[in-house]
Amino acid sequence: MHGDSRSRRAFVGSAAVATLTALAGCSGGGTTPSQESSGGAESADAAASKRDFGGWLGATTNYDGVVEETDASEVEVTVGSQANGGAYGFSPAAVRVSSGTTVVWTWTGKGNAHDVVSTDGSFASERTGKKGHTFSRALEDAGTYKYYCSPHRAMGMKGVVVVE
Ligand SMILES: [Cu+2]
């Protein structure tokens, strides 16, 4: 008799848990799609702008999202900006441009000698510490160009140009 009573309570208890679980699942199913549909595009954009390109910019201290320059025909990237523990940054660290845009890397003259070397061999500049030195490249092919400075790569002196 007592055994039956305990069994019944146990059954009621698990039924209540099952009901709560069903309710939680139901409300979760009801709110999740609406949240995705109302803010989905914005969330995706924010995530895309903050991505670190497979970890490429994960240790680059001045990286704060991709700078949009798709309306520009020419874009300047500073070589030797303050970042990564000294004048060891490219600024902006990541920029998005349109196909055919000329990217002009311009040296500050700080942080010793720098260069600009793409990981896929698309471009490679001279290595110099001369203030005002420039290296230009018109990027025609769409894609994600990762590049670095040879002497300071390990410090996080890296950049990305996204060509669309
Ligand atoms: Cu450098």
CSV table of N, CA and C in Angstrom, one decimal, residues 11 34 49 64 70 76 79 84 99 135 137 143:
chain,number,residue,atom,x,y,z
A,11,PHE,N,5.3,8.9,-9.9
A,11,PHE,CA,4.8,9.0,-11.3
A,11,PHE,C,4.3,10.4,-11.6
A,34,SER,N,11.0,33.6,-34.3
A,34,SER,CA,10.7,35.0,-34.5
A,34,SER,C,11.9,35.8,-34.2
A,49,SER,N,31.3,40.8,-39.6
A,49,SER,CA,32.3,41.9,-39.5
A,49,SER,C,33.3,41.7,-38.3
A,64,ASP,N,39.3,45.5,-35.1
A,64,ASP,CA,38.0,45.7,-34.5
A,64,ASP,C,36.9,45.7,-35.6
A,70,THR,N,33.9,49.9,-49.8
A,70,THR,CA,33.5,49.4,-51.1
A,70,THR,C,33.2,50.5,-52.1
A,76,GLU,N,43.8,53.7,-48.4
A,76,GLU,CA,45.1,53.7,-47.8
A,76,GLU,C,45.1,52.8,-46.5
A,79,VAL,N,51.0,51.5,-42.5
A,79,VAL,CA,52.0,50.4,-42.1
A,79,VAL,C,52.8,51.0,-41.0
A,84,ASN,N,49.7,46.1,-31.2
A,84,ASN,CA,50.5,44.9,-31.0
A,84,ASN,C,51.8,45.2,-30.2
A,99,SER,N,36.2,45.2,-56.3
A,99,SER,CA,37.1,44.7,-57.2
A,99,SER,C,37.7,45.9,-58.0
A,135,PHE,N,53.4,51.4,-51.1
A,135,PHE,CA,53.4,50.2,-51.9
A,135,PHE,C,51.9,50.0,-52.3
A,137,ARG,N,48.8,48.3,-54.8
A,137,ARG,CA,48.4,47.1,-55.6
A,137,ARG,C,46.9,47.2,-55.9
A,143,GLY,N,38.1,38.0,-53.4
A,143,GLY,CA,38.6,37.0,-52.5
A,143,GLY,C,39.1,37.7,-51.2
